[in-house]
Amino acid sequence: MPTEILMPALSPTMEEGTLAKWLVKEGDTIQSGDLIAEIETDKATMEFEAVDEGTVGKILIAEGSEGVKVNTPIAVLLEEGESADDITTAAAQPEAAAAADAGAAAASGGGSDAPAAPATPAPAAAAADGSRIFASPLARRIAADKGLDLSALSGSGPRGRIVKADVENASAAAPQAAAKPVAAAPAPAAAAPAGPSADMVAKMYETRSFEEVKLDGMRKTIAARLTEAKQTVPHFYLRRDIQLDALLKFRAQLNKQLETRGVKLSVNDFIIKAVALALQAVPDANAVWAGDRVLKMKASDVAVAVAIEGGLFTPVLQDSELKSLSALSAEMKDLAARARDRKLAPHEYQGGSFAISNLGMFGIDNFDAIVNPPHAGILAVGAGSKKPVVGADGELKVATVMSVTMSVDHRVIDGALGAQLLQAIVENLENPMVMLA
């Protein structure tokens, strides 16, 4: 039977995507590993490779289609000896089976007033040990109709794939193997509305002039994740002022020495290093929330928010505690540039245990950032500005002061532990030479 090519999950959190471009056309012969399409996720556009070999018999989803759910059939692949007629036949068989079932129900005296429910494909099956069962979509539908357990069948198709004949043979040999009907699960309670509906908002502003901006995948994901974070993560906030004069002086000296190498360190590079070392100094705070447990991380994987058109990325600098300031600077510049071009791979912006969001370059004095689960905290960094301060000797002086706010997930980090982490960050930034030790 023809093989359906399904919309892939290109990241662990991907639920739908945009089929941006087809790189093949109907009739093309492809091999395993060939690039066949470009898929746009919420964060990046990635190339999709073929898993099987064969001929592209039919493209089911046109390029440019948005909101294509993961595991939705997007094309049909024909194996040797198969033709386009097989695609039509395969599509017609479930409809014929449904019609036959309806006729049988009527003949046996079943009520005819209620409309017959449309046949739906069986969900992807899994064996008892959690491993995936490979079966054709038609085999899954027939097995669902007959109540057969796919995990009990052996496949005769390519690579052990369960096909129509395997299911029909099993049905004929062991009709008693039909699965027992399962009681329907109670319907979940309706969620409370999150605010005015789209129609209500449109009605509210119908007399005003406006431009409607369609939400792309990134904006939808940001809206969903941050709404969830603010509703489910118990935030608390810790604030400190940091004197930057020693750091600025030290940075100027380093940049002068690194000038011949084309390296120019930013204050943000020092902040990344300070956070990474602080997470090592306070290891209990280097953790993430995992639903029913806390995962204490060994390395300092620091995420840094990067603003792009229409949204933001948080690329992750792994093992930041082991890298030099110049290495962190170069890596951050590379990640930021590729983030703005939406060229980051999922593993480059997923993960991490702690994040940094710096709006100081926009003149923001201070702000409160939202924790991005499963991170346990995020440091919101404001601008450094000249302020009067009282020195250690009691005299009034002028210093460059930067205000920071650390937002913390109270499920992972308690107040005293959060204060220790923030203290370690402050000490690293006010004594920058210690970070090179």
Tab-separated table of C-alpha atoms in Angstrom:
chain	number	residue	atom	x	y	z
A	1	MET	CA	0.000	0.000	0.000
A	2	PRO	CA	1.142	3.580	-0.556
A	3	THR	CA	2.963	5.146	2.398
A	4	GLU	CA	1.783	8.444	3.843
A	5	ILE	CA	4.433	11.066	4.601
A	6	LEU	CA	3.417	12.754	7.839
A	7	MET	CA	4.020	16.273	9.112
A	8	PRO	CA	7.126	15.839	11.277
A	9	ALA	CA	7.690	17.041	14.827
A	10	LEU	CA	10.947	18.967	14.394
A	11	SER	CA	11.224	19.803	18.088
A	12	PRO	CA	9.902	18.237	21.299
A	13	THR	CA	7.328	21.021	21.750
A	14	MET	CA	6.153	21.340	18.147
A	15	GLU	CA	2.413	20.695	17.695
A	16	GLU	CA	1.870	22.322	14.313
A	17	GLY	CA	3.824	24.170	11.655
A	18	THR	CA	3.746	25.814	8.252
A	19	LEU	CA	4.652	23.792	5.164
A	20	ALA	CA	6.723	26.632	3.762
A	21	LYS	CA	8.002	25.028	0.558
A	22	TRP	CA	8.055	21.728	-1.290
A	23	LEU	CA	11.478	20.752	-2.645
A	24	VAL	CA	9.999	17.886	-4.696
A	25	LYS	CA	7.012	17.487	-7.015
A	26	GLU	CA	4.641	14.678	-7.851
A	27	GLY	CA	6.393	11.992	-9.872
A	28	ASP	CA	9.840	12.649	-8.404
A	29	THR	CA	11.808	9.655	-7.162
A	30	ILE	CA	13.359	10.168	-3.724
A	31	GLN	CA	15.821	8.280	-1.554
A	32	SER	CA	16.076	8.126	2.214
A	33	GLY	CA	17.855	11.301	3.371
A	34	ASP	CA	16.766	13.477	0.422
A	35	LEU	CA	15.461	16.930	1.322
A	36	ILE	CA	11.784	17.071	0.389
A	37	ALA	CA	10.330	20.147	2.117
A	38	GLU	CA	10.977	23.202	4.254
A	39	ILE	CA	8.926	23.289	7.458
A	40	GLU	CA	8.459	26.502	9.444
A	41	THR	CA	8.010	25.971	13.178
A	42	ASP	CA	7.178	28.681	15.694
A	43	LYS	CA	10.849	29.653	15.856
A	44	ALA	CA	12.705	28.563	12.713
A	45	THR	CA	12.502	27.201	9.178
A	46	MET	CA	14.028	23.736	8.897
A	47	GLU	CA	14.572	21.237	6.083
A	48	PHE	CA	12.677	17.925	6.210
A	49	GLU	CA	14.399	14.749	5.019
A	50	ALA	CA	12.707	11.698	3.523
A	51	VAL	CA	12.762	8.553	5.662
A	52	ASP	CA	11.712	6.055	2.978
A	53	GLU	CA	12.474	5.735	-0.705
A	54	GLY	CA	9.936	5.714	-3.505
A	55	THR	CA	8.038	7.997	-5.867
A	56	VAL	CA	6.043	11.020	-4.757
A	57	GLY	CA	2.560	9.907	-5.793
A	58	LYS	CA	0.527	12.823	-4.495
A	59	ILE	CA	1.120	16.022	-2.546
A	60	LEU	CA	-1.745	16.416	-0.075
A	61	ILE	CA	-0.824	19.740	1.568
A	62	ALA	CA	0.084	22.720	-0.606
A	63	GLU	CA	3.153	24.767	0.204
A	64	GLY	CA	2.395	27.845	2.256
A	65	SER	CA	-0.259	26.008	4.286
A	66	GLU	CA	-0.256	27.178	7.912
A	67	GLY	CA	-1.292	25.381	11.087
A	68	VAL	CA	-0.582	21.872	9.784
A	69	LYS	CA	-0.806	19.542	12.783
A	70	VAL	CA	2.036	17.138	13.540
A	71	ASN	CA	1.364	13.648	12.070
A	72	THR	CA	-1.051	15.024	9.472
A	73	PRO	CA	-0.484	13.283	6.083
A	74	ILE	CA	1.167	15.803	3.762
A	75	ALA	CA	2.058	13.540	0.818
A	76	VAL	CA	1.811	9.949	-0.400
A	77	LEU	CA	4.863	7.895	-1.332
A	78	LEU	CA	4.528	5.040	-3.829
A	79	GLU	CA	6.767	2.016	-3.623
A	80	GLU	CA	7.959	-0.028	-6.583
A	81	GLY	CA	5.009	-1.546	-8.456
A	82	GLU	CA	2.462	0.895	-7.040
A	83	SER	CA	0.657	3.552	-9.054
A	84	ALA	CA	-1.584	6.548	-8.520
A	85	ASP	CA	-4.611	4.217	-8.736
A	86	ASP	CA	-3.515	2.650	-5.450
A	87	ILE	CA	-3.868	6.028	-3.746
A	88	THR	CA	-7.497	6.333	-4.871
A	89	THR	CA	-8.226	2.751	-3.878
A	90	ALA	CA	-6.703	3.194	-0.429
A	91	ALA	CA	-8.736	6.341	0.163
A	92	ALA	CA	-11.949	4.687	-1.003
A	93	GLN	CA	-11.674	1.537	1.120
A	94	PRO	CA	-12.403	3.155	4.520
A	95	GLU	CA	-15.474	4.880	3.042
A	96	ALA	CA	-16.732	1.579	1.595
A	97	ALA	CA	-16.177	-0.142	4.942
A	98	ALA	CA	-18.104	2.588	6.745
A	99	ALA	CA	-20.988	2.272	4.274
A	100	ALA	CA	-21.046	-1.496	4.756
A	101	ASP	CA	-21.122	-1.104	8.527
A	102	ALA	CA	-24.008	1.333	8.259
A	103	GLY	CA	-25.923	-1.109	6.035
A	104	ALA	CA	-25.319	-3.951	8.472
A	105	ALA	CA	-26.546	-1.849	11.362
A	106	ALA	CA	-29.748	-1.001	9.473
A	107	ALA	CA	-30.328	-4.661	8.549
A	108	SER	CA	-29.970	-5.740	12.171
A	109	GLY	CA	-32.633	-3.293	13.285
A	110	GLY	CA	-30.330	-0.536	14.447
A	111	GLY	CA	-31.850	2.921	14.684
A	112	SER	CA	-31.641	4.855	11.417
A	113	ASP	CA	-32.629	8.252	12.748
A	114	ALA	CA	-29.150	9.120	14.052
A	115	PRO	CA	-26.586	10.003	11.369
A	116	ALA	CA	-23.651	7.659	11.049
A	117	ALA	CA	-20.466	8.950	12.631
A	118	PRO	CA	-17.706	9.623	10.099
A	119	ALA	CA	-14.858	7.174	10.107
A	120	THR	CA	-11.719	8.609	11.699
A	121	PRO	CA	-8.180	7.304	11.490
A	122	ALA	CA	-6.938	5.335	14.455
A	123	PRO	CA	-4.325	7.147	16.536
A	124	ALA	CA	-0.702	6.114	16.331
A	125	ALA	CA	-0.385	2.853	18.229
A	126	ALA	CA	2.207	2.015	20.837
A	127	ALA	CA	3.298	-1.312	22.270
A	128	ALA	CA	2.928	-2.137	25.948
A	129	ASP	CA	6.553	-1.166	26.541
A	130	GLY	CA	5.953	2.268	24.997
A	131	SER	CA	7.761	1.560	21.712
A	132	ARG	CA	6.183	2.739	18.479
A	133	ILE	CA	4.232	0.311	16.281
A	134	PHE	CA	4.796	0.778	12.544
A	135	ALA	CA	1.583	0.269	10.581
A	136	SER	CA	0.012	1.768	7.494
A	137	PRO	CA	-2.820	4.249	8.069
A	138	LEU	CA	-5.266	1.867	6.361
A	139	ALA	CA	-4.171	-0.989	8.639
A	140	ARG	CA	-4.731	1.245	11.667
A	141	ARG	CA	-8.236	2.172	10.504
A	142	ILE	CA	-9.234	-1.440	9.851
A	143	ALA	CA	-7.766	-2.532	13.198
A	144	ALA	CA	-9.722	0.205	14.974
A	145	ASP	CA	-12.956	-0.811	13.207
A	146	LYS	CA	-12.471	-4.458	14.187
A	147	GLY	CA	-11.164	-3.759	17.675
A	148	LEU	CA	-7.802	-5.445	17.098
A	149	ASP	CA	-4.668	-4.743	19.133
A	150	LEU	CA	-1.887	-3.834	16.675
A	151	SER	CA	0.815	-4.641	19.230
A	152	ALA	CA	-0.195	-8.325	18.993
A	153	LEU	CA	0.337	-8.475	15.206
A	154	SER	CA	3.442	-9.151	13.116
A	155	GLY	CA	3.975	-7.005	10.043
A	156	SER	CA	4.773	-8.412	6.613
A	157	GLY	CA	5.453	-5.067	4.972
A	158	PRO	CA	8.795	-3.276	4.469
A	159	ARG	CA	10.819	-3.086	7.710
A	160	GLY	CA	8.136	-5.091	9.530
A	161	ARG	CA	5.396	-2.552	8.803
A	162	ILE	CA	1.863	-3.839	9.530
A	163	VAL	CA	-0.255	-3.644	6.363
A	164	LYS	CA	-3.902	-4.302	5.458
A	165	ALA	CA	-3.386	-8.021	4.806
A	166	ASP	CA	-1.872	-8.570	8.267
A	167	VAL	CA	-4.903	-7.036	9.964
A	168	GLU	CA	-7.432	-8.905	7.782
A	169	ASN	CA	-5.655	-12.234	8.333
A	170	ALA	CA	-5.585	-11.675	12.083
A	171	SER	CA	-9.264	-10.741	12.037
A	172	ALA	CA	-10.217	-13.908	10.145
A	173	ALA	CA	-8.064	-16.165	12.337
A	174	ALA	CA	-9.000	-14.754	15.714
A	175	PRO	CA	-12.248	-12.792	15.749
A	176	GLN	CA	-12.422	-13.360	19.495
A	177	ALA	CA	-9.359	-11.113	19.905
A	178	ALA	CA	-11.474	-8.011	19.539
A	179	ALA	CA	-10.733	-5.450	22.180
A	180	LYS	CA	-13.299	-4.809	24.888
A	181	PRO	CA	-15.175	-1.540	24.533
A	182	VAL	CA	-13.733	1.209	26.658
A	183	ALA	CA	-16.000	3.490	28.634
A	184	ALA	CA	-15.989	6.997	27.352
A	185	ALA	CA	-13.940	9.383	29.463
A	186	PRO	CA	-15.919	12.167	31.095
A	187	ALA	CA	-15.793	15.423	29.208
A	188	PRO	CA	-13.370	17.908	30.772
A	189	ALA	CA	-14.849	20.944	32.426
A	190	ALA	CA	-14.993	23.959	30.173
A	191	ALA	CA	-12.148	26.376	30.793
A	192	ALA	CA	-13.022	29.847	31.935
A	193	PRO	CA	-12.723	32.418	29.149
A	194	ALA	CA	-9.360	34.179	29.107
A	195	GLY	CA	-10.894	37.497	28.136
A	196	PRO	CA	-13.205	39.038	25.532
A	197	SER	CA	-13.698	36.886	22.439
A	198	ALA	CA	-12.370	37.952	19.044
A	199	ASP	CA	-15.899	38.854	17.950
A	200	MET	CA	-16.463	40.930	21.077
A	201	VAL	CA	-13.239	42.855	20.545
A	202	ALA	CA	-14.045	43.460	16.866
A	203	LYS	CA	-17.494	44.739	17.870
A	204	MET	CA	-15.951	47.026	20.483
A	205	TYR	CA	-13.765	48.767	17.898
A	206	GLU	CA	-16.014	48.564	14.846
A	207	THR	CA	-16.344	52.357	14.673
A	208	ARG	CA	-12.584	52.917	14.845
A	209	SER	CA	-9.977	52.578	12.108
A	210	PHE	CA	-7.428	49.804	12.619
A	211	GLU	CA	-5.143	47.370	10.825
A	212	GLU	CA	-5.559	43.688	11.588
A	213	VAL	CA	-2.242	41.867	12.106
A	214	LYS	CA	-2.400	38.108	11.683
A	215	LEU	CA	-0.591	36.118	14.391
A	216	ASP	CA	2.262	33.965	13.148
A	217	GLY	CA	3.412	30.767	14.850
A	218	MET	CA	5.985	32.557	17.014
A	219	ARG	CA	3.499	35.120	18.340
A	220	LYS	CA	0.962	32.387	19.136
A	221	THR	CA	3.598	30.367	20.984
A	222	ILE	CA	4.808	33.382	22.984
A	223	ALA	CA	1.233	34.237	23.933
A	224	ALA	CA	0.423	30.677	25.010
A	225	ARG	CA	3.646	29.981	26.915
A	226	LEU	CA	3.845	33.265	28.787
A	227	THR	CA	0.154	33.163	29.686
A	228	GLU	CA	0.704	29.664	31.051
A	229	ALA	CA	3.856	30.787	32.881
A	230	LYS	CA	2.169	33.742	34.565
A	231	GLN	CA	-0.827	31.635	35.568
A	232	THR	CA	0.978	28.510	36.776
A	233	VAL	CA	4.437	29.588	37.980
A	234	PRO	CA	4.457	31.095	41.505
A	235	HIS	CA	6.742	34.071	40.874
A	236	PHE	CA	8.569	36.119	43.449
A	237	TYR	CA	11.019	38.951	42.802
A	238	LEU	CA	14.388	39.976	44.231
A	239	ARG	CA	15.983	43.355	43.433
A	240	ARG	CA	19.513	44.678	43.768
A	241	ASP	CA	21.578	47.654	42.626
A	242	ILE	CA	25.035	46.856	41.264
A	243	GLN	CA	27.913	49.327	41.035
A	244	LEU	CA	29.604	48.911	37.647
A	245	ASP	CA	32.590	51.258	37.839
A	246	ALA	CA	35.173	48.514	38.455
A	247	LEU	CA	33.670	46.383	35.681
A	248	LEU	CA	33.610	49.241	33.163
A	249	LYS	CA	37.247	50.079	33.898
A	250	PHE	CA	38.305	46.431	33.629
A	251	ARG	CA	36.299	45.998	30.411
A	252	ALA	CA	38.020	49.000	28.817
A	253	GLN	CA	41.441	47.526	29.649
A	254	LEU	CA	40.531	44.115	28.219
A	255	ASN	CA	39.051	45.565	25.043
A	256	LYS	CA	42.201	47.564	24.432
A	257	GLN	CA	44.304	44.411	24.743
A	258	LEU	CA	41.890	42.373	22.574
A	259	GLU	CA	41.596	45.020	19.883
A	260	THR	CA	44.175	43.326	17.631
A	261	ARG	CA	42.073	40.127	17.717
A	262	GLY	CA	38.915	41.975	16.715
A	263	VAL	CA	37.222	41.165	20.030
A	264	LYS	CA	35.065	43.715	21.833
A	265	LEU	CA	33.466	42.594	25.075
A	266	SER	CA	30.079	43.969	26.113
A	267	VAL	CA	28.678	44.395	29.603
A	268	ASN	CA	26.234	41.623	28.707
A	269	ASP	CA	29.145	39.202	28.201
A	270	PHE	CA	30.241	39.866	31.791
A	271	ILE	CA	26.664	39.356	33.009
A	272	ILE	CA	26.469	35.957	31.295
A	273	LYS	CA	29.747	34.896	32.894
A	274	ALA	CA	28.683	36.226	36.297
A	275	VAL	CA	25.420	34.276	36.188
A	276	ALA	CA	27.170	31.092	35.025
A	277	LEU	CA	29.692	31.212	37.873
A	278	ALA	CA	26.990	32.112	40.414
A	279	LEU	CA	24.985	29.013	39.412
A	280	GLN	CA	28.095	26.932	40.151
A	281	ALA	CA	28.630	28.680	43.488
A	282	VAL	CA	24.983	28.103	44.489
A	283	PRO	CA	24.315	24.705	42.877
A	284	ASP	CA	20.909	24.184	44.494
A	285	ALA	CA	19.635	27.126	42.436
A	286	ASN	CA	20.910	25.634	39.163
A	287	ALA	CA	17.747	23.606	38.670
A	288	VAL	CA	14.613	23.258	36.554
A	289	TRP	CA	11.017	22.308	37.331
A	290	ALA	CA	10.040	18.940	35.823
A	291	GLY	CA	6.399	18.635	36.868
A	292	ASP	CA	6.706	16.101	39.670
A	293	ARG	CA	10.379	16.624	40.467
A	294	VAL	CA	13.254	19.103	40.329
A	295	LEU	CA	16.256	18.464	38.080
A	296	LYS	CA	19.518	19.839	39.480
A	297	MET	CA	21.799	20.662	36.573
A	298	LYS	CA	25.561	20.170	36.597
A	299	ALA	CA	26.575	22.686	33.920
A	300	SER	CA	25.585	26.353	33.715
A	301	ASP	CA	23.492	26.543	30.536
A	302	VAL	CA	22.457	30.196	30.377
A	303	ALA	CA	19.703	31.401	28.042
A	304	VAL	CA	19.797	34.994	26.794
A	305	ALA	CA	16.740	36.754	25.354
A	306	VAL	CA	17.280	38.162	21.844
A	307	ALA	CA	14.657	40.476	20.338
A	308	ILE	CA	13.766	39.804	16.712
A	309	GLU	CA	11.067	41.181	14.454
A	310	GLY	CA	7.731	39.907	15.706
A	311	GLY	CA	9.012	38.163	18.821
A	312	LEU	CA	12.096	36.866	20.584
A	313	PHE	CA	14.446	33.911	20.919
A	314	THR	CA	16.308	32.712	23.988
A	315	PRO	CA	19.415	30.986	22.596
A	316	VAL	CA	21.275	28.907	25.175
A	317	LEU	CA	25.017	29.150	25.839
A	318	GLN	CA	25.884	25.721	27.164
A	319	ASP	CA	28.688	25.170	29.697
A	320	SER	CA	29.034	28.938	30.128
A	321	GLU	CA	31.044	28.541	33.327
A	322	LEU	CA	33.870	26.871	31.360
A	323	LYS	CA	34.144	29.437	28.567
A	324	SER	CA	36.253	32.574	28.476
A	325	LEU	CA	34.677	35.997	28.131
A	326	SER	CA	35.894	36.272	24.551
A	327	ALA	CA	34.458	32.830	23.705
A	328	LEU	CA	31.101	33.758	25.246
A	329	SER	CA	31.130	37.043	23.332
A	330	ALA	CA	31.779	35.350	19.988
A	331	GLU	CA	29.173	32.637	20.593
A	332	MET	CA	26.553	35.152	21.704
A	333	LYS	CA	27.106	37.303	18.603
A	334	ASP	CA	26.748	34.243	16.371
A	335	LEU	CA	23.588	32.995	18.097
A	336	ALA	CA	22.006	36.454	18.082
A	337	ALA	CA	22.714	36.957	14.369
A	338	ARG	CA	21.239	33.585	13.432
A	339	ALA	CA	18.294	34.152	15.758
A	340	ARG	CA	17.391	37.346	13.896
A	341	ASP	CA	17.521	35.367	10.638
A	342	ARG	CA	15.489	32.542	12.262
A	343	LYS	CA	18.252	30.087	11.468
A	344	LEU	CA	18.693	28.530	14.912
A	345	ALA	CA	18.206	24.790	15.342
A	346	PRO	CA	15.818	23.752	18.164
A	347	HIS	CA	18.632	22.485	20.411
A	348	GLU	CA	20.198	25.969	20.275
A	349	TYR	CA	17.211	27.734	21.852
A	350	GLN	CA	15.692	24.997	24.029
A	351	GLY	CA	16.912	23.989	27.462
A	352	GLY	CA	18.962	25.940	29.954
A	353	SER	CA	18.180	26.453	33.626
A	354	PHE	CA	18.336	30.240	33.960
A	355	ALA	CA	17.790	33.184	31.621
A	356	ILE	CA	18.906	36.786	31.175
A	357	SER	CA	16.815	39.583	29.666
A	358	ASN	CA	18.702	42.850	29.181
A	359	LEU	CA	16.708	45.962	28.259
A	360	GLY	CA	19.332	48.386	29.540
A	361	MET	CA	20.382	49.304	26.018
A	362	PHE	CA	16.859	50.691	25.498
A	363	GLY	CA	17.175	52.992	28.503
A	364	ILE	CA	14.946	50.903	30.785
A	365	ASP	CA	15.929	51.434	34.431
A	366	ASN	CA	14.310	48.278	35.797
A	367	PHE	CA	11.557	45.782	34.981
A	368	ASP	CA	10.140	42.405	36.037
A	369	ALA	CA	10.586	39.549	33.559
A	370	ILE	CA	8.378	36.436	33.340
A	371	VAL	CA	10.028	33.103	34.141
A	372	ASN	CA	10.186	30.878	31.053
A	373	PRO	CA	9.399	27.296	32.182
A	374	PRO	CA	11.088	24.997	32.928
A	375	HIS	CA	13.716	27.596	33.970
A	376	ALA	CA	13.801	28.395	37.675
A	377	GLY	CA	14.638	32.068	37.225
A	378	ILE	CA	15.386	34.994	34.942
A	379	LEU	CA	17.497	38.099	35.563
A	380	ALA	CA	16.005	41.346	34.253
A	381	VAL	CA	18.836	43.836	33.618
A	382	GLY	CA	18.309	47.583	33.456
A	383	ALA	CA	20.508	50.431	32.262
A	384	GLY	CA	23.617	51.599	34.081
A	385	SER	CA	23.427	55.257	34.993
A	386	LYS	CA	25.287	57.751	37.167
A	387	LYS	CA	23.778	58.009	40.639
A	388	PRO	CA	24.814	59.393	44.041
A	389	VAL	CA	25.833	56.610	46.420
A	390	VAL	CA	27.288	56.437	49.911
A	391	GLY	CA	30.766	54.872	49.857
A	392	ALA	CA	32.221	52.405	52.359
A	393	ASP	CA	33.875	55.339	54.132
A	394	GLY	CA	30.529	57.054	54.557
A	395	GLU	CA	31.228	59.760	51.995
A	396	LEU	CA	28.829	60.633	49.201
A	397	LYS	CA	30.120	59.918	45.689
A	398	VAL	CA	28.888	59.359	42.141
A	399	ALA	CA	28.883	55.801	40.764
A	400	THR	CA	27.516	53.962	37.741
A	401	VAL	CA	24.648	51.891	39.114
A	402	MET	CA	22.709	49.132	37.313
A	403	SER	CA	19.420	47.857	38.715
A	404	VAL	CA	18.548	44.159	38.305
A	405	THR	CA	15.463	42.153	39.232
A	406	MET	CA	15.523	38.385	39.525
A	407	SER	CA	12.190	36.653	38.912
A	408	VAL	CA	12.138	33.228	40.577
A	409	ASP	CA	9.960	30.105	40.444
A	410	HIS	CA	9.149	29.472	44.110
A	411	ARG	CA	8.549	25.762	43.405
A	412	VAL	CA	12.286	25.375	42.737
A	413	ILE	CA	14.017	28.195	44.611
A	414	ASP	CA	13.001	29.583	47.997
A	415	GLY	CA	13.622	33.162	49.070
A	416	ALA	CA	16.886	32.634	50.977
A	417	LEU	CA	18.349	30.467	48.190
A	418	GLY	CA	17.359	33.054	45.595
A	419	ALA	CA	19.006	35.782	47.680
A	420	GLN	CA	22.236	33.744	47.800
A	421	LEU	CA	22.217	33.358	44.015
A	422	LEU	CA	21.628	37.057	43.419
A	423	GLN	CA	24.344	37.952	45.950
A	424	ALA	CA	26.799	35.740	44.059
A	425	ILE	CA	25.895	37.483	40.782
A	426	VAL	CA	26.397	40.914	42.363
A	427	GLU	CA	29.785	39.965	43.831
A	428	ASN	CA	30.996	38.675	40.452
A	429	LEU	CA	29.990	41.854	38.648
A	430	GLU	CA	31.363	44.233	41.288
A	431	ASN	CA	34.656	42.283	41.409
A	432	PRO	CA	35.108	41.328	37.737
A	433	MET	CA	38.703	40.131	38.010
A	434	VAL	CA	37.482	37.260	40.214
A	435	MET	CA	35.686	35.846	37.172
A	436	LEU	CA	39.047	35.220	35.475
A	437	ALA	CA	40.477	33.298	38.413
